C-alpha cells in the first residue's frame, strides 16, 4: 500500500514529514534525484526527462501513486507526463493545486468559473525554472481573477540547502525577499513555491514581516493526499516498506537528510 514521494533532493522531505504525521501507517517510498539536483536551473526538457525516469523507477517499488513533491517537476513535467498517458492503474500528482486551493479558499473539485478572492497581491518565491514556466499563474487563473502575482526566482537557495550551508541559504532568502519587495512593496500573502523553502519559513516570514501570510505546501499536500486516498483507496500500491532512495551518494544524502529532519534517515542507492 505504498505511495511514492519524489523530489530532486531533500526538499520533498518537508512533504514526507507532513504525510508521515497525517497518515502514520502509510508506507512511503521517497526518491531523491540528488545526482541531478538542483532541477531549478535546468530547462523544461531536462526536468521532464529526469522526472519521467524517476517516476518509472518508483513504480518498481510497488507504488501506483507518485506525488511530485517538487514544484519544478510539477511545473515543467507533470502535465506532459499526464498527457502522454500513464501505465494502467498509475497516477502522478503535483503540489501546486493544494496550495492554490488554500490561497483561493476553494475546495477540491470546485470547477466553477474563476472568481474574485480575498487576496489580491501575492508574492511567489520559487526556483528559476518554476518561475519561467508560469505554471503557478496558469493554475491560479483557472480559479481566481484579479490576483496580482509577483514572482521572485530564488537562485542559489536549493544548492545552499543541498550543500548544508544554512548561513548562505538564509542570506540568499533575505536578499530575494528584498528584491521582491522592490517590485511589490506590500504583498498580502507569500507562497513558498519550492519544497525546500519551508526549512527557511521563519527567515521568509521575518524578512516579509508578520502581517504577510506565508503559505507553504507540506501540510496542504498531506491533507489533500489523505482526502484523495479516501476517495481512491485503489491507488494504494502493493509495496509495504518505507524506503528512501537516492541517485546520489547515499551516505552523504542520509547525513544531510538526518540533519534536515532532525531524525535518523537512511537512504539507499536507487
Ligand atoms: N524542491 C524542488 C522544488 O520544489 C527543488 C527544485 C530544484 O531542485 O531546484 O522546486
Tab-separated table of N, CA, C and O in Angstrom, residues 46-134:
chain	number	residue	atom	x	y	z
A	46	UNK	N	14.848	18.877	-19.912
A	46	UNK	CA	15.698	18.144	-18.979
A	46	UNK	C	14.922	17.708	-17.729
A	46	UNK	O	15.033	16.572	-17.278
A	47	UNK	N	14.139	18.635	-17.192
A	47	UNK	CA	13.351	18.337	-15.988
A	47	UNK	C	12.336	17.234	-16.308
A	47	UNK	O	12.157	16.288	-15.530
A	48	UNK	N	11.740	17.317	-17.485
A	48	UNK	CA	10.769	16.289	-17.905
A	48	UNK	C	11.446	14.915	-17.976
A	48	UNK	O	10.962	13.931	-17.433
A	49	UNK	N	12.589	14.865	-18.647
A	49	UNK	CA	13.296	13.592	-18.858
A	49	UNK	C	13.695	12.966	-17.512
A	49	UNK	O	13.467	11.779	-17.269
A	50	UNK	N	14.250	13.777	-16.634
A	50	UNK	CA	14.698	13.262	-15.331
A	50	UNK	C	13.515	12.832	-14.468
A	50	UNK	O	13.552	11.792	-13.801
A	51	UNK	N	12.461	13.639	-14.490
A	51	UNK	CA	11.291	13.322	-13.659
A	51	UNK	C	10.647	12.029	-14.136
A	51	UNK	O	10.282	11.162	-13.337
A	52	UNK	N	10.537	11.886	-15.444
A	52	UNK	CA	9.903	10.685	-16.001
A	52	UNK	C	10.699	9.431	-15.602
A	52	UNK	O	10.123	8.420	-15.175
A	53	UNK	N	12.026	9.520	-15.722
A	53	UNK	CA	12.869	8.369	-15.362
A	53	UNK	C	12.693	8.028	-13.881
A	53	UNK	O	12.602	6.847	-13.501
A	54	UNK	N	12.623	9.051	-13.045
A	54	UNK	CA	12.477	8.815	-11.601
A	54	UNK	C	11.131	8.159	-11.302
A	54	UNK	O	11.050	7.184	-10.543
A	55	UNK	N	10.075	8.672	-11.920
A	55	UNK	CA	8.735	8.123	-11.670
A	55	UNK	C	8.696	6.656	-12.093
A	55	UNK	O	8.172	5.795	-11.371
A	56	UNK	N	9.307	6.347	-13.228
A	56	UNK	CA	9.303	4.955	-13.705
A	56	UNK	C	10.059	4.038	-12.735
A	56	UNK	O	9.676	2.898	-12.506
A	57	UNK	N	11.119	4.574	-12.125
A	57	UNK	CA	11.866	3.788	-11.146
A	57	UNK	C	11.016	3.559	-9.882
A	57	UNK	O	11.047	2.480	-9.292
A	58	UNK	N	10.258	4.580	-9.510
A	58	UNK	CA	9.436	4.455	-8.290
A	58	UNK	C	8.318	3.416	-8.483
A	58	UNK	O	7.997	2.670	-7.556
A	59	UNK	N	7.747	3.318	-9.702
A	59	UNK	CA	6.717	2.280	-9.953
A	59	UNK	C	7.240	0.916	-9.519
A	59	UNK	O	6.490	0.066	-9.057
A	60	UNK	N	8.549	0.682	-9.735
A	60	UNK	CA	9.121	-0.652	-9.457
A	60	UNK	C	9.068	-1.025	-7.977
A	60	UNK	O	9.321	-2.163	-7.607
A	61	UNK	N	8.774	-0.026	-7.115
A	61	UNK	CA	8.738	-0.298	-5.669
A	61	UNK	C	7.339	-0.696	-5.185
A	61	UNK	O	7.035	-0.544	-4.002
A	62	UNK	N	6.480	-1.121	-6.090
A	62	UNK	CA	5.116	-1.481	-5.687
A	62	UNK	C	4.289	-0.247	-5.378
A	62	UNK	O	3.470	-0.239	-4.459
A	63	UNK	N	4.520	0.810	-6.156
A	63	UNK	CA	3.825	2.083	-5.949
A	63	UNK	C	2.931	2.358	-7.165
A	63	UNK	O	3.357	2.156	-8.300
A	64	UNK	N	1.695	2.806	-6.909
A	64	UNK	CA	0.805	3.167	-8.024
A	64	UNK	C	0.602	4.671	-8.130
A	64	UNK	O	0.207	5.175	-9.160
A	65	UNK	N	0.838	5.375	-7.017
A	65	UNK	CA	0.609	6.824	-6.987
A	65	UNK	C	1.899	7.529	-6.560
A	65	UNK	O	2.463	7.214	-5.508
A	66	UNK	N	2.373	8.445	-7.400
A	66	UNK	CA	3.580	9.215	-7.056
A	66	UNK	C	3.202	10.684	-6.900
A	66	UNK	O	2.544	11.260	-7.763
A	67	UNK	N	3.621	11.265	-5.787
A	67	UNK	CA	3.448	12.704	-5.582
A	67	UNK	C	4.745	13.385	-6.003
A	67	UNK	O	5.814	13.058	-5.464
A	68	UNK	N	4.653	14.307	-6.940
A	68	UNK	CA	5.845	15.090	-7.287
A	68	UNK	C	5.961	16.185	-6.229
A	68	UNK	O	5.325	17.235	-6.332
A	69	UNK	N	6.740	15.914	-5.182
A	69	UNK	CA	6.903	16.883	-4.088
A	69	UNK	C	7.986	17.889	-4.480
A	69	UNK	O	8.885	18.200	-3.707
A	70	UNK	N	7.887	18.332	-5.698
A	70	UNK	CA	8.868	19.229	-6.296
A	70	UNK	C	8.095	20.147	-7.241
A	70	UNK	O	7.463	19.663	-8.191
A	71	UNK	N	8.109	21.428	-6.947
A	71	UNK	CA	7.360	22.376	-7.781
A	71	UNK	C	7.949	22.465	-9.177
A	71	UNK	O	7.226	22.658	-10.153
A	72	UNK	N	9.271	22.342	-9.253
A	72	UNK	CA	9.930	22.476	-10.550
A	72	UNK	C	9.459	21.347	-11.467
A	72	UNK	O	9.104	21.573	-12.622
A	73	UNK	N	9.416	20.126	-10.936
A	73	UNK	CA	8.929	18.984	-11.724
A	73	UNK	C	7.430	19.115	-11.976
A	73	UNK	O	6.948	18.815	-13.074
A	74	UNK	N	6.682	19.589	-10.971
A	74	UNK	CA	5.240	19.766	-11.156
A	74	UNK	C	4.983	20.794	-12.259
A	74	UNK	O	4.063	20.649	-13.056
A	75	UNK	N	5.824	21.836	-12.299
A	75	UNK	CA	5.634	22.918	-13.271
A	75	UNK	C	6.088	22.508	-14.666
A	75	UNK	O	5.424	22.797	-15.652
A	76	UNK	N	7.217	21.823	-14.748
A	76	UNK	CA	7.831	21.606	-16.062
A	76	UNK	C	7.544	20.232	-16.656
A	76	UNK	O	7.747	20.035	-17.847
A	77	UNK	N	7.093	19.273	-15.850
A	77	UNK	CA	6.991	17.912	-16.366
A	77	UNK	C	5.631	17.251	-16.175
A	77	UNK	O	5.242	16.393	-16.963
A	78	UNK	N	4.903	17.649	-15.149
A	78	UNK	CA	3.695	16.900	-14.775
A	78	UNK	C	2.668	16.820	-15.904
A	78	UNK	O	2.206	15.735	-16.263
A	79	UNK	N	2.337	17.969	-16.469
A	79	UNK	CA	1.304	17.991	-17.499
A	79	UNK	C	1.686	17.071	-18.667
A	79	UNK	O	0.887	16.273	-19.140
A	80	UNK	N	2.964	17.166	-19.084
A	80	UNK	CA	3.420	16.350	-20.220
A	80	UNK	C	3.345	14.857	-19.886
A	80	UNK	O	2.896	14.048	-20.697
A	81	UNK	N	3.776	14.510	-18.667
A	81	UNK	CA	3.736	13.098	-18.242
A	81	UNK	C	2.286	12.600	-18.249
A	81	UNK	O	1.989	11.512	-18.718
A	82	UNK	N	1.374	13.436	-17.747
A	82	UNK	CA	-0.039	13.017	-17.697
A	82	UNK	C	-0.631	12.928	-19.101
A	82	UNK	O	-1.362	11.996	-19.416
A	83	UNK	N	-0.293	13.908	-19.944
A	83	UNK	CA	-0.884	13.924	-21.287
A	83	UNK	C	-0.396	12.765	-22.150
A	83	UNK	O	-1.121	12.272	-23.006
A	84	UNK	N	0.838	12.346	-21.927
A	84	UNK	CA	1.388	11.235	-22.712
A	84	UNK	C	0.708	9.921	-22.383
A	84	UNK	O	0.841	8.938	-23.096
A	85	UNK	N	0.054	9.888	-21.220
A	85	UNK	CA	-0.619	8.659	-20.801
A	85	UNK	C	0.286	7.851	-19.886
A	85	UNK	O	1.459	7.633	-20.185
A	86	UNK	N	-0.299	7.436	-18.772
A	86	UNK	CA	0.456	6.656	-17.790
A	86	UNK	C	0.102	5.184	-17.946
A	86	UNK	O	-0.952	4.858	-18.490
A	87	UNK	N	0.945	4.294	-17.439
A	87	UNK	CA	0.577	2.866	-17.483
A	87	UNK	C	-0.742	2.660	-16.729
A	87	UNK	O	-1.047	3.434	-15.813
A	88	UNK	N	-1.511	1.638	-17.096
A	88	UNK	CA	-2.812	1.424	-16.441
A	88	UNK	C	-2.664	1.349	-14.924
A	88	UNK	O	-1.730	0.728	-14.414
A	89	UNK	N	-3.571	2.022	-14.223
A	89	UNK	CA	-3.580	1.960	-12.760
A	89	UNK	C	-2.554	2.855	-12.083
A	89	UNK	O	-2.413	2.815	-10.861
A	90	UNK	N	-1.806	3.642	-12.848
A	90	UNK	CA	-0.788	4.509	-12.235
A	90	UNK	C	-1.253	5.965	-12.281
A	90	UNK	O	-1.912	6.379	-13.244
A	91	UNK	N	-0.870	6.734	-11.249
A	91	UNK	CA	-1.208	8.159	-11.214
A	91	UNK	C	-0.019	8.967	-10.724
A	91	UNK	O	0.764	8.493	-9.898
A	92	UNK	N	0.094	10.189	-11.245
A	92	UNK	CA	1.123	11.128	-10.751
A	92	UNK	C	0.404	12.425	-10.414
A	92	UNK	O	-0.377	12.927	-11.227
A	93	UNK	N	0.650	12.960	-9.219
A	93	UNK	CA	0.025	14.225	-8.811
A	93	UNK	C	1.117	15.230	-8.433
A	93	UNK	O	2.195	14.847	-7.973
A	94	UNK	N	0.805	16.510	-8.602
A	94	UNK	CA	1.784	17.552	-8.272
A	94	UNK	C	1.419	18.286	-6.995
A	94	UNK	O	0.495	17.885	-6.284
A	95	UNK	N	2.153	19.362	-6.713
A	95	UNK	CA	1.956	20.061	-5.444
A	95	UNK	C	1.363	21.464	-5.578
A	95	UNK	O	1.138	22.137	-4.580
A	96	UNK	N	1.085	21.897	-6.808
A	96	UNK	CA	0.541	23.252	-6.960
A	96	UNK	C	-0.901	23.384	-6.493
A	96	UNK	O	-1.282	24.345	-5.853
A	97	UNK	N	-1.709	22.379	-6.906
A	97	UNK	CA	-3.152	22.538	-6.745
A	97	UNK	C	-3.563	22.721	-5.269
A	97	UNK	O	-4.295	23.670	-4.961
A	98	UNK	N	-3.068	21.884	-4.334
A	98	UNK	CA	-3.489	22.093	-2.939
A	98	UNK	C	-3.142	23.504	-2.427
A	98	UNK	O	-3.905	24.109	-1.679
A	99	UNK	N	-2.021	24.010	-2.896
A	99	UNK	CA	-1.579	25.342	-2.467
A	99	UNK	C	-2.518	26.424	-3.001
A	99	UNK	O	-2.941	27.328	-2.277
A	100	UNK	N	-2.873	26.293	-4.268
A	100	UNK	CA	-3.738	27.295	-4.891
A	100	UNK	C	-5.148	27.215	-4.306
A	100	UNK	O	-5.809	28.228	-4.105
A	101	UNK	N	-5.577	25.982	-3.987
A	101	UNK	CA	-6.884	25.843	-3.332
A	101	UNK	C	-6.896	26.577	-1.996
A	101	UNK	O	-7.864	27.254	-1.654
A	102	UNK	N	-5.799	26.454	-1.243
A	102	UNK	CA	-5.737	27.123	0.062
A	102	UNK	C	-5.718	28.647	-0.120
A	102	UNK	O	-6.422	29.378	0.581
A	103	UNK	N	-4.941	29.090	-1.072
A	103	UNK	CA	-4.797	30.528	-1.312
A	103	UNK	C	-6.124	31.141	-1.759
A	103	UNK	O	-6.470	32.257	-1.380
A	104	UNK	N	-6.861	30.398	-2.570
A	104	UNK	CA	-8.102	30.943	-3.128
A	104	UNK	C	-9.328	30.487	-2.330
A	104	UNK	O	-10.462	30.791	-2.700
A	105	UNK	N	-9.066	29.740	-1.257
A	105	UNK	CA	-10.129	29.228	-0.389
A	105	UNK	C	-11.201	28.474	-1.182
A	105	UNK	O	-12.386	28.648	-0.972
A	106	UNK	N	-10.735	27.680	-2.133
A	106	UNK	CA	-11.664	26.841	-2.903
A	106	UNK	C	-11.421	25.390	-2.550
A	106	UNK	O	-10.308	25.005	-2.226
A	107	UNK	N	-12.462	24.608	-2.639
A	107	UNK	CA	-12.367	23.192	-2.292
A	107	UNK	C	-11.987	22.361	-3.512
A	107	UNK	O	-12.232	22.745	-4.640
A	108	UNK	N	-11.404	21.192	-3.228
A	108	UNK	CA	-11.036	20.249	-4.275
A	108	UNK	C	-12.253	19.959	-5.153
A	108	UNK	O	-13.357	19.750	-4.644
A	109	UNK	N	-12.057	19.968	-6.451
A	109	UNK	CA	-13.156	19.600	-7.352
A	109	UNK	C	-14.149	20.725	-7.586
A	109	UNK	O	-15.160	20.527	-8.247
A	110	UNK	N	-13.894	21.924	-7.014
A	110	UNK	CA	-14.773	23.069	-7.280
A	110	UNK	C	-14.406	23.598	-8.665
A	110	UNK	O	-13.403	24.283	-8.831
A	111	UNK	N	-15.215	23.215	-9.642
A	111	UNK	CA	-14.885	23.578	-11.028
A	111	UNK	C	-15.683	24.779	-11.528
A	111	UNK	O	-15.815	24.983	-12.727
A	112	UNK	N	-16.203	25.567	-10.583
A	112	UNK	CA	-16.960	26.746	-11.010
A	112	UNK	C	-15.992	27.752	-11.650
A	112	UNK	O	-14.784	27.666	-11.451
A	113	UNK	N	-16.524	28.716	-12.415
A	113	UNK	CA	-15.630	29.656	-13.107
A	113	UNK	C	-14.759	30.442	-12.118
A	113	UNK	O	-15.122	30.579	-10.955
A	114	UNK	N	-13.622	30.970	-12.607
A	114	UNK	CA	-12.753	31.747	-11.720
A	114	UNK	C	-13.504	32.933	-11.123
A	114	UNK	O	-14.360	33.513	-11.776
A	115	UNK	N	-13.208	33.262	-9.876
A	115	UNK	CA	-13.917	34.393	-9.245
A	115	UNK	C	-12.931	35.216	-8.417
A	115	UNK	O	-11.802	34.800	-8.176
A	116	UNK	N	-13.417	36.388	-7.981
A	116	UNK	CA	-12.568	37.252	-7.141
A	116	UNK	C	-12.354	36.575	-5.797
A	116	UNK	O	-13.267	35.961	-5.260
A	117	UNK	N	-11.140	36.682	-5.272
A	117	UNK	CA	-10.856	36.078	-3.965
A	117	UNK	C	-10.304	37.159	-3.042
A	117	UNK	O	-9.977	38.267	-3.490
A	118	UNK	N	-10.198	36.832	-1.760
A	118	UNK	CA	-9.831	37.851	-0.768
A	118	UNK	C	-8.442	38.439	-1.025
A	118	UNK	O	-8.230	39.637	-0.903
A	119	UNK	N	-7.506	37.578	-1.406
A	119	UNK	CA	-6.127	38.049	-1.513
A	119	UNK	C	-5.871	38.613	-2.922
A	119	UNK	O	-6.295	38.042	-3.915
A	120	UNK	N	-5.215	39.797	-2.954
A	120	UNK	CA	-5.052	40.480	-4.251
A	120	UNK	C	-3.583	40.569	-4.700
A	120	UNK	O	-3.297	40.680	-5.881
A	121	UNK	N	-2.666	40.609	-3.727
A	121	UNK	CA	-1.250	40.798	-4.068
A	121	UNK	C	-0.451	39.654	-3.469
A	121	UNK	O	-0.306	39.560	-2.255
A	122	UNK	N	0.056	38.793	-4.350
A	122	UNK	CA	0.727	37.577	-3.885
A	122	UNK	C	2.168	37.545	-4.368
A	122	UNK	O	2.437	37.747	-5.557
A	123	UNK	N	3.070	37.273	-3.444
A	123	UNK	CA	4.479	37.093	-3.799
A	123	UNK	C	4.737	35.606	-3.957
A	123	UNK	O	4.359	34.809	-3.098
A	124	UNK	N	5.347	35.236	-5.067
A	124	UNK	CA	5.680	33.828	-5.287
A	124	UNK	C	7.201	33.671	-5.262
A	124	UNK	O	7.914	34.326	-6.024
A	125	UNK	N	7.683	32.829	-4.369
A	125	UNK	CA	9.119	32.520	-4.314
A	125	UNK	C	9.294	31.097	-4.829
A	125	UNK	O	8.668	30.163	-4.315
A	126	UNK	N	10.126	30.930	-5.848
A	126	UNK	CA	10.277	29.595	-6.449
A	126	UNK	C	11.613	29.524	-7.180
A	126	UNK	O	12.370	30.506	-7.230
A	127	UNK	N	11.880	28.359	-7.762
A	127	UNK	CA	13.142	28.206	-8.497
A	127	UNK	C	13.030	28.931	-9.850
A	127	UNK	O	11.915	29.199	-10.326
A	128	UNK	N	14.166	29.230	-10.487
A	128	UNK	CA	14.100	29.902	-11.791
A	128	UNK	C	13.231	29.130	-12.794
A	128	UNK	O	12.453	29.732	-13.535
A	129	UNK	N	13.309	27.792	-12.806
A	129	UNK	CA	12.526	27.007	-13.784
A	129	UNK	C	11.027	27.113	-13.499
A	129	UNK	O	10.223	27.221	-14.424
A	130	UNK	N	10.648	27.092	-12.222
A	130	UNK	CA	9.221	27.206	-11.880
A	130	UNK	C	8.702	28.586	-12.270
A	130	UNK	O	7.624	28.716	-12.852
A	131	UNK	N	9.479	29.615	-11.970
A	131	UNK	CA	9.061	30.979	-12.322
A	131	UNK	C	8.923	31.096	-13.836
A	131	UNK	O	7.917	31.606	-14.346
A	132	UNK	N	9.899	30.575	-14.576
A	132	UNK	CA	9.875	30.688	-16.041
A	132	UNK	C	8.666	29.954	-16.634
A	132	UNK	O	8.116	30.372	-17.645
A	133	UNK	N	8.242	28.872	-16.002
A	133	UNK	CA	7.132	28.075	-16.555
A	133	UNK	C	5.784	28.801	-16.467
A	133	UNK	O	4.865	28.480	-17.206
A	134	UNK	N	5.659	29.732	-15.532
A	134	UNK	CA	4.399	30.445	-15.254
A	134	UNK	C	3.256	29.466	-14.904
A	134	UNK	O	2.068	29.804	-15.009
